[in-house]
Amino acid sequence: MHHGFPVRYYKKIRERNEALDCAVYAMAALDVLNPAFEKLAENMTKEVPVEESSDLVPATPKENRPAPRRRQAGGGFVDAWR
């Protein structure tokens, strides 16, 4: 009681509790998203046939690649607004 009125206050019991916070956030996210676990499980167990393609282009050797373009000094957007 403070000045004749009941007062509510929080008494800290332990220092920190991140594990409980993470569990509560995960449960809330699960409730909001409401995923279809049965369909997800079906999709994970399906086998997808692998098709081989002969249209693949071999990688360019490193010595034949063009040099990367370099920026010119003083041409950034920070200086452009002036």
PDB file of N, CA and C in Angstrom:
ATOM      1  N   MET A   1       0.845  -1.175   0.000  1.00  0.00           N
ATOM      2  CA  MET A   1       0.000   0.000   0.000  1.00  0.00           C
ATOM      3  C   MET A   1       0.894   1.244   0.000  1.00  0.00           C
ATOM      4  N   HIS A   2       0.516   2.159  -0.855  1.00  0.00           N
ATOM      5  CA  HIS A   2       1.237   3.421  -0.938  1.00  0.00           C
ATOM      6  C   HIS A   2       0.202   4.543  -0.931  1.00  0.00           C
ATOM      7  N   HIS A   3       0.228   5.366   0.094  1.00  0.00           N
ATOM      8  CA  HIS A   3      -0.741   6.453   0.268  1.00  0.00           C
ATOM      9  C   HIS A   3      -2.171   5.923   0.268  1.00  0.00           C
ATOM     10  N   GLY A   4      -2.369   4.741   0.831  1.00  0.00           N
ATOM     11  CA  GLY A   4      -3.700   4.168   0.952  1.00  0.00           C
ATOM     12  C   GLY A   4      -4.191   3.403  -0.257  1.00  0.00           C
ATOM     13  N   PHE A   5      -3.383   3.296  -1.299  1.00  0.00           N
ATOM     14  CA  PHE A   5      -3.787   2.575  -2.502  1.00  0.00           C
ATOM     15  C   PHE A   5      -2.921   1.337  -2.678  1.00  0.00           C
ATOM     16  N   PRO A   6      -3.545   0.246  -3.149  1.00  0.00           N
ATOM     17  CA  PRO A   6      -2.735  -0.953  -3.415  1.00  0.00           C
ATOM     18  C   PRO A   6      -1.810  -0.699  -4.617  1.00  0.00           C
ATOM     19  N   VAL A   7      -0.587  -1.200  -4.505  1.00  0.00           N
ATOM     20  CA  VAL A   7       0.414  -0.993  -5.548  1.00  0.00           C
ATOM     21  C   VAL A   7       0.885  -2.352  -6.046  1.00  0.00           C
ATOM     22  N   ARG A   8       0.944  -2.516  -7.384  1.00  0.00           N
ATOM     23  CA  ARG A   8       1.494  -3.731  -7.974  1.00  0.00           C
ATOM     24  C   ARG A   8       2.934  -3.459  -8.360  1.00  0.00           C
ATOM     25  N   TYR A   9       3.776  -4.438  -8.137  1.00  0.00           N
ATOM     26  CA  TYR A   9       5.174  -4.292  -8.535  1.00  0.00           C
ATOM     27  C   TYR A   9       5.701  -5.640  -8.966  1.00  0.00           C
ATOM     28  N   TYR A  10       6.763  -5.608  -9.743  1.00  0.00           N
ATOM     29  CA  TYR A  10       7.404  -6.809 -10.265  1.00  0.00           C
ATOM     30  C   TYR A  10       8.631  -7.103  -9.425  1.00  0.00           C
ATOM     31  N   LYS A  11       8.675  -8.298  -8.885  1.00  0.00           N
ATOM     32  CA  LYS A  11       9.834  -8.721  -8.108  1.00  0.00           C
ATOM     33  C   LYS A  11      10.643  -9.682  -8.973  1.00  0.00           C
ATOM     34  N   LYS A  12      11.868  -9.290  -9.294  1.00  0.00           N
ATOM     35  CA  LYS A  12      12.736 -10.091 -10.138  1.00  0.00           C
ATOM     36  C   LYS A  12      13.197 -11.323  -9.359  1.00  0.00           C
ATOM     37  N   ILE A  13      12.914 -12.507  -9.932  1.00  0.00           N
ATOM     38  CA  ILE A  13      13.245 -13.761  -9.250  1.00  0.00           C
ATOM     39  C   ILE A  13      14.640 -14.249  -9.630  1.00  0.00           C
ATOM     40  N   ARG A  14      14.934 -14.233 -10.926  1.00  0.00           N
ATOM     41  CA  ARG A  14      16.249 -14.674 -11.396  1.00  0.00           C
ATOM     42  C   ARG A  14      16.807 -13.631 -12.346  1.00  0.00           C
ATOM     43  N   GLU A  15      18.079 -13.756 -12.643  1.00  0.00           N
ATOM     44  CA  GLU A  15      18.770 -12.732 -13.421  1.00  0.00           C
ATOM     45  C   GLU A  15      18.238 -12.630 -14.854  1.00  0.00           C
ATOM     46  N   ARG A  16      18.276 -13.746 -15.614  1.00  0.00           N
ATOM     47  CA  ARG A  16      17.849 -13.716 -17.007  1.00  0.00           C
ATOM     48  C   ARG A  16      17.196 -15.044 -17.375  1.00  0.00           C
ATOM     49  N   ASN A  17      16.381 -15.032 -18.441  1.00  0.00           N
ATOM     50  CA  ASN A  17      15.726 -16.267 -18.852  1.00  0.00           C
ATOM     51  C   ASN A  17      15.493 -16.270 -20.361  1.00  0.00           C
ATOM     52  N   GLU A  18      16.568 -16.244 -21.136  1.00  0.00           N
ATOM     53  CA  GLU A  18      16.455 -16.201 -22.589  1.00  0.00           C
ATOM     54  C   GLU A  18      15.842 -17.473 -23.163  1.00  0.00           C
ATOM     55  N   ALA A  19      16.108 -18.614 -22.539  1.00  0.00           N
ATOM     56  CA  ALA A  19      15.583 -19.879 -23.061  1.00  0.00           C
ATOM     57  C   ALA A  19      14.053 -19.873 -23.055  1.00  0.00           C
ATOM     58  N   LEU A  20      13.455 -19.386 -21.992  1.00  0.00           N
ATOM     59  CA  LEU A  20      11.998 -19.305 -21.924  1.00  0.00           C
ATOM     60  C   LEU A  20      11.474 -18.305 -22.950  1.00  0.00           C
ATOM     61  N   ASP A  21      12.147 -17.178 -23.103  1.00  0.00           N
ATOM     62  CA  ASP A  21      11.732 -16.179 -24.093  1.00  0.00           C
ATOM     63  C   ASP A  21      11.734 -16.777 -25.499  1.00  0.00           C
ATOM     64  N   CYS A  22      12.796 -17.501 -25.846  1.00  0.00           N
ATOM     65  CA  CYS A  22      12.894 -18.111 -27.177  1.00  0.00           C
ATOM     66  C   CYS A  22      11.792 -19.142 -27.387  1.00  0.00           C
ATOM     67  N   ALA A  23      11.488 -19.924 -26.371  1.00  0.00           N
ATOM     68  CA  ALA A  23      10.436 -20.934 -26.492  1.00  0.00           C
ATOM     69  C   ALA A  23       9.074 -20.277 -26.700  1.00  0.00           C
ATOM     70  N   VAL A  24       8.808 -19.203 -25.978  1.00  0.00           N
ATOM     71  CA  VAL A  24       7.528 -18.505 -26.121  1.00  0.00           C
ATOM     72  C   VAL A  24       7.420 -17.867 -27.503  1.00  0.00           C
ATOM     73  N   TYR A  25       8.496 -17.241 -27.990  1.00  0.00           N
ATOM     74  CA  TYR A  25       8.481 -16.638 -29.325  1.00  0.00           C
ATOM     75  C   TYR A  25       8.280 -17.707 -30.403  1.00  0.00           C
ATOM     76  N   ALA A  26       8.905 -18.858 -30.245  1.00  0.00           N
ATOM     77  CA  ALA A  26       8.758 -19.938 -31.221  1.00  0.00           C
ATOM     78  C   ALA A  26       7.319 -20.466 -31.239  1.00  0.00           C
ATOM     79  N   MET A  27       6.714 -20.598 -30.078  1.00  0.00           N
ATOM     80  CA  MET A  27       5.327 -21.061 -30.021  1.00  0.00           C
ATOM     81  C   MET A  27       4.384 -20.040 -30.648  1.00  0.00           C
ATOM     82  N   ALA A  28       4.636 -18.766 -30.423  1.00  0.00           N
ATOM     83  CA  ALA A  28       3.799 -17.722 -31.019  1.00  0.00           C
ATOM     84  C   ALA A  28       3.938 -17.718 -32.538  1.00  0.00           C
ATOM     85  N   ALA A  29       5.167 -17.871 -33.037  1.00  0.00           N
ATOM     86  CA  ALA A  29       5.387 -17.904 -34.486  1.00  0.00           C
ATOM     87  C   ALA A  29       4.700 -19.113 -35.101  1.00  0.00           C
ATOM     88  N   LEU A  30       4.755 -20.241 -34.432  1.00  0.00           N
ATOM     89  CA  LEU A  30       4.100 -21.453 -34.927  1.00  0.00           C
ATOM     90  C   LEU A  30       2.594 -21.257 -34.994  1.00  0.00           C
ATOM     91  N   ASP A  31       2.031 -20.585 -34.010  1.00  0.00           N
ATOM     92  CA  ASP A  31       0.598 -20.324 -33.982  1.00  0.00           C
ATOM     93  C   ASP A  31       0.194 -19.355 -35.101  1.00  0.00           C
ATOM     94  N   VAL A  32       1.023 -18.344 -35.362  1.00  0.00           N
ATOM     95  CA  VAL A  32       0.714 -17.356 -36.390  1.00  0.00           C
ATOM     96  C   VAL A  32       0.847 -17.968 -37.783  1.00  0.00           C
ATOM     97  N   LEU A  33       1.920 -18.725 -38.027  1.00  0.00           N
ATOM     98  CA  LEU A  33       2.168 -19.287 -39.356  1.00  0.00           C
ATOM     99  C   LEU A  33       1.240 -20.449 -39.691  1.00  0.00           C
ATOM    100  N   ASN A  34       0.927 -21.264 -38.706  1.00  0.00           N
ATOM    101  CA  ASN A  34       0.044 -22.416 -38.872  1.00  0.00           C
ATOM    102  C   ASN A  34       0.433 -23.270 -40.084  1.00  0.00           C
ATOM    103  N   PRO A  35       1.636 -23.849 -40.094  1.00  0.00           N
ATOM    104  CA  PRO A  35       2.084 -24.632 -41.247  1.00  0.00           C
ATOM    105  C   PRO A  35       1.354 -25.975 -41.343  1.00  0.00           C
ATOM    106  N   ALA A  36       1.276 -26.503 -42.558  1.00  0.00           N
ATOM    107  CA  ALA A  36       0.677 -27.818 -42.808  1.00  0.00           C
ATOM    108  C   ALA A  36       1.792 -28.856 -42.741  1.00  0.00           C
ATOM    109  N   PHE A  37       2.020 -29.410 -41.566  1.00  0.00           N
ATOM    110  CA  PHE A  37       3.130 -30.335 -41.361  1.00  0.00           C
ATOM    111  C   PHE A  37       2.980 -31.620 -42.177  1.00  0.00           C
ATOM    112  N   GLU A  38       1.747 -32.066 -42.386  1.00  0.00           N
ATOM    113  CA  GLU A  38       1.542 -33.296 -43.150  1.00  0.00           C
ATOM    114  C   GLU A  38       2.014 -33.121 -44.596  1.00  0.00           C
ATOM    115  N   LYS A  39       1.654 -32.006 -45.219  1.00  0.00           N
ATOM    116  CA  LYS A  39       2.073 -31.756 -46.596  1.00  0.00           C
ATOM    117  C   LYS A  39       3.580 -31.546 -46.684  1.00  0.00           C
ATOM    118  N   LEU A  40       4.150 -30.883 -45.703  1.00  0.00           N
ATOM    119  CA  LEU A  40       5.599 -30.694 -45.682  1.00  0.00           C
ATOM    120  C   LEU A  40       6.321 -32.031 -45.583  1.00  0.00           C
ATOM    121  N   ALA A  41       5.803 -32.938 -44.754  1.00  0.00           N
ATOM    122  CA  ALA A  41       6.412 -34.262 -44.615  1.00  0.00           C
ATOM    123  C   ALA A  41       6.306 -35.050 -45.915  1.00  0.00           C
ATOM    124  N   GLU A  42       5.169 -34.925 -46.615  1.00  0.00           N
ATOM    125  CA  GLU A  42       5.014 -35.609 -47.904  1.00  0.00           C
ATOM    126  C   GLU A  42       6.023 -35.083 -48.917  1.00  0.00           C
ATOM    127  N   ASN A  43       6.200 -33.781 -48.969  1.00  0.00           N
ATOM    128  CA  ASN A  43       7.142 -33.186 -49.922  1.00  0.00           C
ATOM    129  C   ASN A  43       8.582 -33.592 -49.629  1.00  0.00           C
ATOM    130  N   MET A  44       8.897 -33.799 -48.371  1.00  0.00           N
ATOM    131  CA  MET A  44      10.269 -34.176 -48.012  1.00  0.00           C
ATOM    132  C   MET A  44      10.578 -35.617 -48.382  1.00  0.00           C
ATOM    133  N   THR A  45       9.560 -36.452 -48.444  1.00  0.00           N
ATOM    134  CA  THR A  45       9.810 -37.868 -48.741  1.00  0.00           C
ATOM    135  C   THR A  45       9.691 -38.187 -50.225  1.00  0.00           C
ATOM    136  N   LYS A  46       9.232 -37.243 -51.046  1.00  0.00           N
ATOM    137  CA  LYS A  46       9.126 -37.482 -52.484  1.00  0.00           C
ATOM    138  C   LYS A  46      10.508 -37.581 -53.102  1.00  0.00           C
ATOM    139  N   GLU A  47      10.611 -38.472 -54.096  1.00  0.00           N
ATOM    140  CA  GLU A  47      11.862 -38.583 -54.844  1.00  0.00           C
ATOM    141  C   GLU A  47      11.702 -37.846 -56.164  1.00  0.00           C
ATOM    142  N   VAL A  48      12.620 -36.977 -56.456  1.00  0.00           N
ATOM    143  CA  VAL A  48      12.578 -36.191 -57.686  1.00  0.00           C
ATOM    144  C   VAL A  48      13.577 -36.784 -58.663  1.00  0.00           C
ATOM    145  N   PRO A  49      13.114 -37.114 -59.879  1.00  0.00           N
ATOM    146  CA  PRO A  49      14.058 -37.671 -60.858  1.00  0.00           C
ATOM    147  C   PRO A  49      15.054 -36.600 -61.318  1.00  0.00           C
ATOM    148  N   VAL A  50      16.299 -37.006 -61.432  1.00  0.00           N
ATOM    149  CA  VAL A  50      17.350 -36.095 -61.862  1.00  0.00           C
ATOM    150  C   VAL A  50      17.547 -36.251 -63.354  1.00  0.00           C
ATOM    151  N   GLU A  51      17.410 -35.133 -64.062  1.00  0.00           N
ATOM    152  CA  GLU A  51      17.595 -35.174 -65.514  1.00  0.00           C
ATOM    153  C   GLU A  51      18.990 -34.680 -65.849  1.00  0.00           C
ATOM    154  N   GLU A  52      19.683 -35.447 -66.681  1.00  0.00           N
ATOM    155  CA  GLU A  52      21.011 -35.028 -67.109  1.00  0.00           C
ATOM    156  C   GLU A  52      20.893 -34.267 -68.420  1.00  0.00           C
ATOM    157  N   SER A  53      21.582 -33.142 -68.505  1.00  0.00           N
ATOM    158  CA  SER A  53      21.504 -32.312 -69.694  1.00  0.00           C
ATOM    159  C   SER A  53      22.888 -32.199 -70.316  1.00  0.00           C
ATOM    160  N   SER A  54      22.926 -32.267 -71.639  1.00  0.00           N
ATOM    161  CA  SER A  54      24.206 -32.120 -72.331  1.00  0.00           C
ATOM    162  C   SER A  54      24.425 -30.681 -72.780  1.00  0.00           C
ATOM    163  N   ASP A  55      23.532 -29.767 -72.389  1.00  0.00           N
ATOM    164  CA  ASP A  55      23.622 -28.367 -72.786  1.00  0.00           C
ATOM    165  C   ASP A  55      24.529 -27.557 -71.855  1.00  0.00           C
ATOM    166  N   LEU A  56      25.213 -28.201 -70.962  1.00  0.00           N
ATOM    167  CA  LEU A  56      26.055 -27.480 -70.016  1.00  0.00           C
ATOM    168  C   LEU A  56      27.288 -26.910 -70.709  1.00  0.00           C
ATOM    169  N   VAL A  57      27.640 -25.702 -70.339  1.00  0.00           N
ATOM    170  CA  VAL A  57      28.806 -25.030 -70.902  1.00  0.00           C
ATOM    171  C   VAL A  57      29.947 -25.176 -69.909  1.00  0.00           C
ATOM    172  N   PRO A  58      31.127 -25.590 -70.366  1.00  0.00           N
ATOM    173  CA  PRO A  58      32.241 -25.730 -69.416  1.00  0.00           C
ATOM    174  C   PRO A  58      32.637 -24.365 -68.851  1.00  0.00           C
ATOM    175  N   ALA A  59      33.131 -24.375 -67.639  1.00  0.00           N
ATOM    176  CA  ALA A  59      33.542 -23.144 -66.970  1.00  0.00           C
ATOM    177  C   ALA A  59      34.738 -22.526 -67.686  1.00  0.00           C
ATOM    178  N   THR A  60      34.772 -21.197 -67.679  1.00  0.00           N
ATOM    179  CA  THR A  60      35.865 -20.473 -68.312  1.00  0.00           C
ATOM    180  C   THR A  60      37.092 -20.542 -67.407  1.00  0.00           C
ATOM    181  N   PRO A  61      38.250 -20.886 -67.961  1.00  0.00           N
ATOM    182  CA  PRO A  61      39.458 -20.883 -67.125  1.00  0.00           C
ATOM    183  C   PRO A  61      39.724 -19.490 -66.565  1.00  0.00           C
ATOM    184  N   LYS A  62      40.342 -19.440 -65.407  1.00  0.00           N
ATOM    185  CA  LYS A  62      40.569 -18.180 -64.705  1.00  0.00           C
ATOM    186  C   LYS A  62      41.405 -17.206 -65.527  1.00  0.00           C
ATOM    187  N   GLU A  63      42.360 -17.698 -66.270  1.00  0.00           N
ATOM    188  CA  GLU A  63      43.218 -16.779 -67.034  1.00  0.00           C
ATOM    189  C   GLU A  63      42.496 -16.159 -68.226  1.00  0.00           C
ATOM    190  N   ASN A  64      41.370 -16.737 -68.678  1.00  0.00           N
ATOM    191  CA  ASN A  64      40.639 -16.190 -69.812  1.00  0.00           C
ATOM    192  C   ASN A  64      39.502 -15.251 -69.398  1.00  0.00           C
ATOM    193  N   ARG A  65      39.258 -15.102 -68.100  1.00  0.00           N
ATOM    194  CA  ARG A  65      38.180 -14.244 -67.626  1.00  0.00           C
ATOM    195  C   ARG A  65      38.579 -12.782 -67.734  1.00  0.00           C
ATOM    196  N   PRO A  66      37.616 -11.899 -68.038  1.00  0.00           N
ATOM    197  CA  PRO A  66      37.933 -10.470 -68.074  1.00  0.00           C
ATOM    198  C   PRO A  66      38.191  -9.944 -66.661  1.00  0.00           C
ATOM    199  N   ALA A  67      39.022  -8.933 -66.562  1.00  0.00           N
ATOM    200  CA  ALA A  67      39.341  -8.345 -65.260  1.00  0.00           C
ATOM    201  C   ALA A  67      38.108  -7.628 -64.712  1.00  0.00           C
ATOM    202  N   PRO A  68      37.884  -7.658 -63.404  1.00  0.00           N
ATOM    203  CA  PRO A  68      36.719  -6.973 -62.838  1.00  0.00           C
ATOM    204  C   PRO A  68      36.842  -5.457 -63.025  1.00  0.00           C
ATOM    205  N   ARG A  69      35.697  -4.802 -63.234  1.00  0.00           N
ATOM    206  CA  ARG A  69      35.696  -3.356 -63.416  1.00  0.00           C
ATOM    207  C   ARG A  69      35.930  -2.677 -62.081  1.00  0.00           C
ATOM    208  N   ARG A  70      36.690  -1.611 -62.100  1.00  0.00           N
ATOM    209  CA  ARG A  70      36.980  -0.868 -60.873  1.00  0.00           C
ATOM    210  C   ARG A  70      36.244   0.458 -60.899  1.00  0.00           C
ATOM    211  N   ARG A  71      35.822   0.883 -59.732  1.00  0.00           N
ATOM    212  CA  ARG A  71      35.123   2.161 -59.619  1.00  0.00           C
ATOM    213  C   ARG A  71      36.113   3.310 -59.687  1.00  0.00           C
ATOM    214  N   GLN A  72      35.644   4.424 -60.213  1.00  0.00           N
ATOM    215  CA  GLN A  72      36.476   5.614 -60.235  1.00  0.00           C
ATOM    216  C   GLN A  72      36.347   6.331 -58.903  1.00  0.00           C
ATOM    217  N   ALA A  73      37.425   6.914 -58.436  1.00  0.00           N
ATOM    218  CA  ALA A  73      37.425   7.606 -57.151  1.00  0.00           C
ATOM    219  C   ALA A  73      36.540   8.833 -57.199  1.00  0.00           C
ATOM    220  N   GLY A  74      35.811   9.088 -56.113  1.00  0.00           N
ATOM    221  CA  GLY A  74      34.993  10.294 -55.993  1.00  0.00           C
ATOM    222  C   GLY A  74      33.668  10.225 -56.702  1.00  0.00           C
ATOM    223  N   GLY A  75      33.231   9.079 -57.134  1.00  0.00           N
ATOM    224  CA  GLY A  75      31.977   8.994 -57.870  1.00  0.00           C
ATOM    225  C   GLY A  75      30.844   8.360 -57.085  1.00  0.00           C
ATOM    226  N   GLY A  76      30.928   8.333 -55.752  1.00  0.00           N
ATOM    227  CA  GLY A  76      29.907   7.698 -54.953  1.00  0.00           C
ATOM    228  C   GLY A  76      28.677   8.569 -54.793  1.00  0.00           C
ATOM    229  N   PHE A  77      27.603   7.992 -54.257  1.00  0.00           N
ATOM    230  CA  PHE A  77      26.365   8.750 -54.126  1.00  0.00           C
ATOM    231  C   PHE A  77      26.471   9.804 -53.028  1.00  0.00           C
ATOM    232  N   VAL A  78      27.383   9.647 -52.091  1.00  0.00           N
ATOM    233  CA  VAL A  78      27.524  10.620 -51.012  1.00  0.00           C
ATOM    234  C   VAL A  78      27.958  11.968 -51.567  1.00  0.00           C
ATOM    235  N   ASP A  79      28.813  11.965 -52.563  1.00  0.00           N
ATOM    236  CA  ASP A  79      29.260  13.213 -53.149  1.00  0.00           C
ATOM    237  C   ASP A  79      28.303  13.726 -54.221  1.00  0.00           C
ATOM    238  N   ALA A  80      27.423  12.899 -54.705  1.00  0.00           N
ATOM    239  CA  ALA A  80      26.582  13.261 -55.841  1.00  0.00           C
ATOM    240  C   ALA A  80      25.468  14.239 -55.476  1.00  0.00           C
ATOM    241  N   TRP A  81      25.067  14.330 -54.219  1.00  0.00           N
ATOM    242  CA  TRP A  81      23.949  15.189 -53.852  1.00  0.00           C
ATOM    243  C   TRP A  81      24.323  16.654 -53.766  1.00  0.00           C
ATOM    244  N   ARG A  82      25.577  16.973 -53.754  1.00  0.00           N
ATOM    245  CA  ARG A  82      25.999  18.371 -53.594  1.00  0.00           C
ATOM    246  C   ARG A  82      25.776  19.175 -54.811  1.00  0.00           C
TER     247      ARG A  82
END
